[in-house]
Amino acid sequence: MEKLCRLLYWILICFFCLSLKGRKSNLVDGFALDNTLCSKQRCDLCAHDFIIVLASGRSGSTTTMNMINQLPNVQISGEHDGQLVPMQEMYEDIERNNREVQESGVGRYIDPHEFLCWVQKWFFLHTGKTCESNIVHGFKEIRYRDPDKIRFVKKVFPCAKFVLNYRE
């Protein structure tokens, strides 16, 4: 049941992204949906600047986020309820599928880098107030304490600047 719910969730997201296709947009630098939805060009995960605040609860992370948002051309959003968790699970499913395809020779290989690009694009579109490429995007989150989750965040945003915020 959980996998079915996750699949329905991703289908809804894909339909949402497809519904944006053809709309007027100010997205640039390889993030314009109308030009890159079917493109096989390899994206650059370091093409855009991100600031990510990883924090413990009740540590002043909202104040930290508000201070960072006072910087010019920086727009980071608040917590997103751990949205990277199901994306990480899907990434792990892709890697598992690719191992099975490699071992058996049956099935279709899915480029994991392409999926990471899609995840980063999703966060670019859903953080900040505008989608201009000269704006530094990002988020703050208190739910990524597990080392595996932090490694996945680093995999999706390899060139991001990280702020670690905790309270003793």
PDB file of C-alpha atoms in Angstrom:
ATOM      1  CA  MET A   1       0.000   0.000   0.000  1.00  0.00           C
ATOM      2  CA  GLU A   2       2.844   2.382   0.871  1.00  0.00           C
ATOM      3  CA  LYS A   3       4.518   1.834  -2.522  1.00  0.00           C
ATOM      4  CA  LEU A   4       1.190   2.441  -4.275  1.00  0.00           C
ATOM      5  CA  CYS A   5       0.733   5.719  -2.379  1.00  0.00           C
ATOM      6  CA  ARG A   6       4.292   6.747  -3.258  1.00  0.00           C
ATOM      7  CA  LEU A   7       3.696   5.907  -6.924  1.00  0.00           C
ATOM      8  CA  LEU A   8       0.461   7.930  -6.979  1.00  0.00           C
ATOM      9  CA  TYR A   9       2.305  10.818  -5.341  1.00  0.00           C
ATOM     10  CA  TRP A  10       4.959  10.811  -8.083  1.00  0.00           C
ATOM     11  CA  ILE A  11       2.339  10.519 -10.821  1.00  0.00           C
ATOM     12  CA  LEU A  12       0.580  13.586  -9.442  1.00  0.00           C
ATOM     13  CA  ILE A  13       3.848  15.513  -9.349  1.00  0.00           C
ATOM     14  CA  CYS A  14       4.611  14.507 -12.941  1.00  0.00           C
ATOM     15  CA  PHE A  15       1.153  15.604 -14.093  1.00  0.00           C
ATOM     16  CA  PHE A  16       1.681  18.913 -12.315  1.00  0.00           C
ATOM     17  CA  CYS A  17       5.030  19.410 -14.038  1.00  0.00           C
ATOM     18  CA  LEU A  18       3.535  18.497 -17.402  1.00  0.00           C
ATOM     19  CA  SER A  19       0.702  20.968 -16.839  1.00  0.00           C
ATOM     20  CA  LEU A  20       3.329  23.724 -16.634  1.00  0.00           C
ATOM     21  CA  LYS A  21       4.655  22.856 -20.078  1.00  0.00           C
ATOM     22  CA  GLY A  22       4.005  25.619 -22.568  1.00  0.00           C
ATOM     23  CA  ARG A  23       3.209  28.302 -19.989  1.00  0.00           C
ATOM     24  CA  LYS A  24       5.078  31.571 -20.131  1.00  0.00           C
ATOM     25  CA  SER A  25       8.019  31.266 -17.816  1.00  0.00           C
ATOM     26  CA  ASN A  26      11.144  33.132 -16.796  1.00  0.00           C
ATOM     27  CA  LEU A  27      13.059  29.941 -16.087  1.00  0.00           C
ATOM     28  CA  VAL A  28      16.493  29.841 -17.668  1.00  0.00           C
ATOM     29  CA  ASP A  29      19.743  27.890 -17.696  1.00  0.00           C
ATOM     30  CA  GLY A  30      18.365  24.447 -18.414  1.00  0.00           C
ATOM     31  CA  PHE A  31      15.451  24.590 -16.004  1.00  0.00           C
ATOM     32  CA  ALA A  32      12.815  25.707 -18.530  1.00  0.00           C
ATOM     33  CA  LEU A  33      10.314  22.872 -18.669  1.00  0.00           C
ATOM     34  CA  ASP A  34       9.271  23.553 -22.258  1.00  0.00           C
ATOM     35  CA  ASN A  35      12.836  23.074 -23.550  1.00  0.00           C
ATOM     36  CA  THR A  36      14.239  20.380 -21.281  1.00  0.00           C
ATOM     37  CA  LEU A  37      11.373  18.051 -20.443  1.00  0.00           C
ATOM     38  CA  CYS A  38      12.383  15.624 -23.189  1.00  0.00           C
ATOM     39  CA  SER A  39      16.014  16.682 -23.477  1.00  0.00           C
ATOM     40  CA  LYS A  40      18.717  14.080 -22.912  1.00  0.00           C
ATOM     41  CA  GLN A  41      21.372  16.706 -22.228  1.00  0.00           C
ATOM     42  CA  ARG A  42      23.186  15.990 -18.995  1.00  0.00           C
ATOM     43  CA  CYS A  43      22.448  18.698 -16.453  1.00  0.00           C
ATOM     44  CA  ASP A  44      25.043  20.337 -14.248  1.00  0.00           C
ATOM     45  CA  LEU A  45      24.117  19.841 -10.596  1.00  0.00           C
ATOM     46  CA  CYS A  46      26.411  22.771  -9.746  1.00  0.00           C
ATOM     47  CA  ALA A  47      24.863  25.219 -12.224  1.00  0.00           C
ATOM     48  CA  HIS A  48      22.733  26.939  -9.581  1.00  0.00           C
ATOM     49  CA  ASP A  49      23.574  28.171  -6.122  1.00  0.00           C
ATOM     50  CA  PHE A  50      21.737  26.700  -3.150  1.00  0.00           C
ATOM     51  CA  ILE A  51      21.926  27.395   0.585  1.00  0.00           C
ATOM     52  CA  ILE A  52      20.654  24.611   2.817  1.00  0.00           C
ATOM     53  CA  VAL A  53      20.125  25.039   6.532  1.00  0.00           C
ATOM     54  CA  LEU A  54      20.157  21.714   8.380  1.00  0.00           C
ATOM     55  CA  ALA A  55      19.044  22.216  11.951  1.00  0.00           C
ATOM     56  CA  SER A  56      17.835  20.569  15.090  1.00  0.00           C
ATOM     57  CA  GLY A  57      14.385  21.477  16.374  1.00  0.00           C
ATOM     58  CA  ARG A  58      13.996  24.599  18.511  1.00  0.00           C
ATOM     59  CA  SER A  59      17.495  25.762  17.600  1.00  0.00           C
ATOM     60  CA  GLY A  60      16.630  29.120  16.059  1.00  0.00           C
ATOM     61  CA  SER A  61      16.589  27.844  12.479  1.00  0.00           C
ATOM     62  CA  THR A  62      13.685  30.117  11.495  1.00  0.00           C
ATOM     63  CA  THR A  63      15.671  33.133  12.701  1.00  0.00           C
ATOM     64  CA  THR A  64      18.694  31.833  10.780  1.00  0.00           C
ATOM     65  CA  MET A  65      16.529  31.440   7.652  1.00  0.00           C
ATOM     66  CA  ASN A  66      15.119  34.962   8.074  1.00  0.00           C
ATOM     67  CA  MET A  67      18.631  36.415   8.412  1.00  0.00           C
ATOM     68  CA  ILE A  68      19.836  34.564   5.300  1.00  0.00           C
ATOM     69  CA  ASN A  69      16.793  35.816   3.373  1.00  0.00           C
ATOM     70  CA  GLN A  70      17.896  39.393   4.118  1.00  0.00           C
ATOM     71  CA  LEU A  71      20.872  38.870   1.804  1.00  0.00           C
ATOM     72  CA  PRO A  72      20.403  40.255  -1.714  1.00  0.00           C
ATOM     73  CA  ASN A  73      19.272  37.716  -4.331  1.00  0.00           C
ATOM     74  CA  VAL A  74      18.743  34.952  -1.757  1.00  0.00           C
ATOM     75  CA  GLN A  75      15.401  33.235  -1.244  1.00  0.00           C
ATOM     76  CA  ILE A  76      15.306  30.143   0.914  1.00  0.00           C
ATOM     77  CA  SER A  77      12.092  28.562   2.086  1.00  0.00           C
ATOM     78  CA  GLY A  78      11.087  27.014   5.365  1.00  0.00           C
ATOM     79  CA  GLU A  79      10.654  23.378   6.219  1.00  0.00           C
ATOM     80  CA  HIS A  80       9.131  21.132   3.583  1.00  0.00           C
ATOM     81  CA  ASP A  81       8.193  18.226   5.843  1.00  0.00           C
ATOM     82  CA  GLY A  82      11.043  16.007   4.695  1.00  0.00           C
ATOM     83  CA  GLN A  83      10.103  15.905   0.987  1.00  0.00           C
ATOM     84  CA  LEU A  84      13.520  14.520   0.120  1.00  0.00           C
ATOM     85  CA  VAL A  85      12.754  11.278   2.003  1.00  0.00           C
ATOM     86  CA  PRO A  86      10.434   9.761  -0.658  1.00  0.00           C
ATOM     87  CA  MET A  87      12.750  11.116  -3.353  1.00  0.00           C
ATOM     88  CA  GLN A  88      15.665   9.312  -1.703  1.00  0.00           C
ATOM     89  CA  GLU A  89      13.614   6.116  -1.578  1.00  0.00           C
ATOM     90  CA  MET A  90      12.848   6.455  -5.276  1.00  0.00           C
ATOM     91  CA  TYR A  91      16.550   7.059  -6.022  1.00  0.00           C
ATOM     92  CA  GLU A  92      17.445   3.901  -4.088  1.00  0.00           C
ATOM     93  CA  ASP A  93      14.779   2.006  -6.076  1.00  0.00           C
ATOM     94  CA  ILE A  94      16.391   3.263  -9.303  1.00  0.00           C
ATOM     95  CA  GLU A  95      19.830   2.100  -8.162  1.00  0.00           C
ATOM     96  CA  ARG A  96      18.417  -1.298  -7.141  1.00  0.00           C
ATOM     97  CA  ASN A  97      16.637  -1.594 -10.511  1.00  0.00           C
ATOM     98  CA  ASN A  98      19.845  -0.729 -12.360  1.00  0.00           C
ATOM     99  CA  ARG A  99      21.774  -3.441 -10.485  1.00  0.00           C
ATOM    100  CA  GLU A 100      19.092  -5.979 -11.433  1.00  0.00           C
ATOM    101  CA  VAL A 101      19.164  -4.824 -15.079  1.00  0.00           C
ATOM    102  CA  GLN A 102      22.953  -5.123 -15.119  1.00  0.00           C
ATOM    103  CA  GLU A 103      22.897  -8.611 -13.567  1.00  0.00           C
ATOM    104  CA  SER A 104      20.046 -10.040 -15.642  1.00  0.00           C
ATOM    105  CA  GLY A 105      20.277  -8.038 -18.847  1.00  0.00           C
ATOM    106  CA  VAL A 106      16.505  -7.572 -18.680  1.00  0.00           C
ATOM    107  CA  GLY A 107      14.753  -4.280 -18.049  1.00  0.00           C
ATOM    108  CA  ARG A 108      15.546  -0.663 -18.658  1.00  0.00           C
ATOM    109  CA  TYR A 109      18.458   1.250 -17.181  1.00  0.00           C
ATOM    110  CA  ILE A 110      17.466   4.584 -15.611  1.00  0.00           C
ATOM    111  CA  ASP A 111      20.132   7.266 -15.386  1.00  0.00           C
ATOM    112  CA  PRO A 112      20.469   8.125 -11.659  1.00  0.00           C
ATOM    113  CA  HIS A 113      22.057  11.476 -12.527  1.00  0.00           C
ATOM    114  CA  GLU A 114      18.963  12.379 -14.537  1.00  0.00           C
ATOM    115  CA  PHE A 115      16.813  11.651 -11.485  1.00  0.00           C
ATOM    116  CA  LEU A 116      19.058  13.816  -9.256  1.00  0.00           C
ATOM    117  CA  CYS A 117      18.637  16.618 -11.795  1.00  0.00           C
ATOM    118  CA  TRP A 118      14.873  16.230 -11.608  1.00  0.00           C
ATOM    119  CA  VAL A 119      14.944  16.387  -7.786  1.00  0.00           C
ATOM    120  CA  GLN A 120      17.108  19.507  -7.845  1.00  0.00           C
ATOM    121  CA  LYS A 121      14.833  21.077 -10.457  1.00  0.00           C
ATOM    122  CA  TRP A 122      11.807  20.330  -8.268  1.00  0.00           C
ATOM    123  CA  PHE A 123      13.420  22.139  -5.343  1.00  0.00           C
ATOM    124  CA  PHE A 124      14.484  25.037  -7.557  1.00  0.00           C
ATOM    125  CA  LEU A 125      10.875  25.458  -8.673  1.00  0.00           C
ATOM    126  CA  HIS A 126       9.411  25.125  -5.180  1.00  0.00           C
ATOM    127  CA  THR A 127      11.783  27.190  -3.039  1.00  0.00           C
ATOM    128  CA  GLY A 128      12.043  30.935  -3.078  1.00  0.00           C
ATOM    129  CA  LYS A 129       9.528  33.398  -4.460  1.00  0.00           C
ATOM    130  CA  THR A 130      10.826  33.563  -8.021  1.00  0.00           C
ATOM    131  CA  CYS A 131      12.476  31.139 -10.410  1.00  0.00           C
ATOM    132  CA  GLU A 132      15.168  33.417 -11.768  1.00  0.00           C
ATOM    133  CA  SER A 133      18.575  31.832 -12.212  1.00  0.00           C
ATOM    134  CA  ASN A 134      20.402  34.715 -10.509  1.00  0.00           C
ATOM    135  CA  ILE A 135      18.517  34.023  -7.259  1.00  0.00           C
ATOM    136  CA  VAL A 136      20.139  31.717  -4.719  1.00  0.00           C
ATOM    137  CA  HIS A 137      17.531  29.169  -3.671  1.00  0.00           C
ATOM    138  CA  GLY A 138      17.441  26.802  -0.763  1.00  0.00           C
ATOM    139  CA  PHE A 139      15.585  25.630   2.287  1.00  0.00           C
ATOM    140  CA  LYS A 140      15.865  24.926   5.963  1.00  0.00           C
ATOM    141  CA  GLU A 141      14.886  21.576   7.408  1.00  0.00           C
ATOM    142  CA  ILE A 142      15.019  19.890  10.808  1.00  0.00           C
ATOM    143  CA  ARG A 143      14.196  16.358   9.613  1.00  0.00           C
ATOM    144  CA  TYR A 144      17.517  15.380   8.017  1.00  0.00           C
ATOM    145  CA  ARG A 145      19.600  14.139  10.955  1.00  0.00           C
ATOM    146  CA  ASP A 146      20.309  10.647   9.658  1.00  0.00           C
ATOM    147  CA  PRO A 147      23.710  10.364   7.886  1.00  0.00           C
ATOM    148  CA  ASP A 148      22.099   8.609   4.887  1.00  0.00           C
ATOM    149  CA  LYS A 149      19.654  11.489   4.440  1.00  0.00           C
ATOM    150  CA  ILE A 150      22.451  14.048   4.676  1.00  0.00           C
ATOM    151  CA  ARG A 151      24.492  12.109   2.079  1.00  0.00           C
ATOM    152  CA  PHE A 152      21.491  12.169  -0.261  1.00  0.00           C
ATOM    153  CA  VAL A 153      21.032  15.935   0.235  1.00  0.00           C
ATOM    154  CA  LYS A 154      24.722  16.347  -0.633  1.00  0.00           C
ATOM    155  CA  LYS A 155      24.272  14.116  -3.699  1.00  0.00           C
ATOM    156  CA  VAL A 156      21.363  16.234  -4.983  1.00  0.00           C
ATOM    157  CA  PHE A 157      23.069  19.538  -4.121  1.00  0.00           C
ATOM    158  CA  PRO A 158      26.807  18.781  -4.451  1.00  0.00           C
ATOM    159  CA  CYS A 159      27.876  22.430  -4.598  1.00  0.00           C
ATOM    160  CA  ALA A 160      25.405  23.870  -2.090  1.00  0.00           C
ATOM    161  CA  LYS A 161      26.519  25.895   0.871  1.00  0.00           C
ATOM    162  CA  PHE A 162      25.384  24.258   4.100  1.00  0.00           C
ATOM    163  CA  VAL A 163      24.566  25.943   7.382  1.00  0.00           C
ATOM    164  CA  LEU A 164      24.430  23.612  10.376  1.00  0.00           C
ATOM    165  CA  ASN A 165      22.297  25.007  13.156  1.00  0.00           C
ATOM    166  CA  TYR A 166      21.934  23.194  16.489  1.00  0.00           C
ATOM    167  CA  ARG A 167      21.203  23.838  20.123  1.00  0.00           C
ATOM    168  CA  GLU A 168      23.025  22.134  22.975  1.00  0.00           C
TER     169      GLU A 168
END
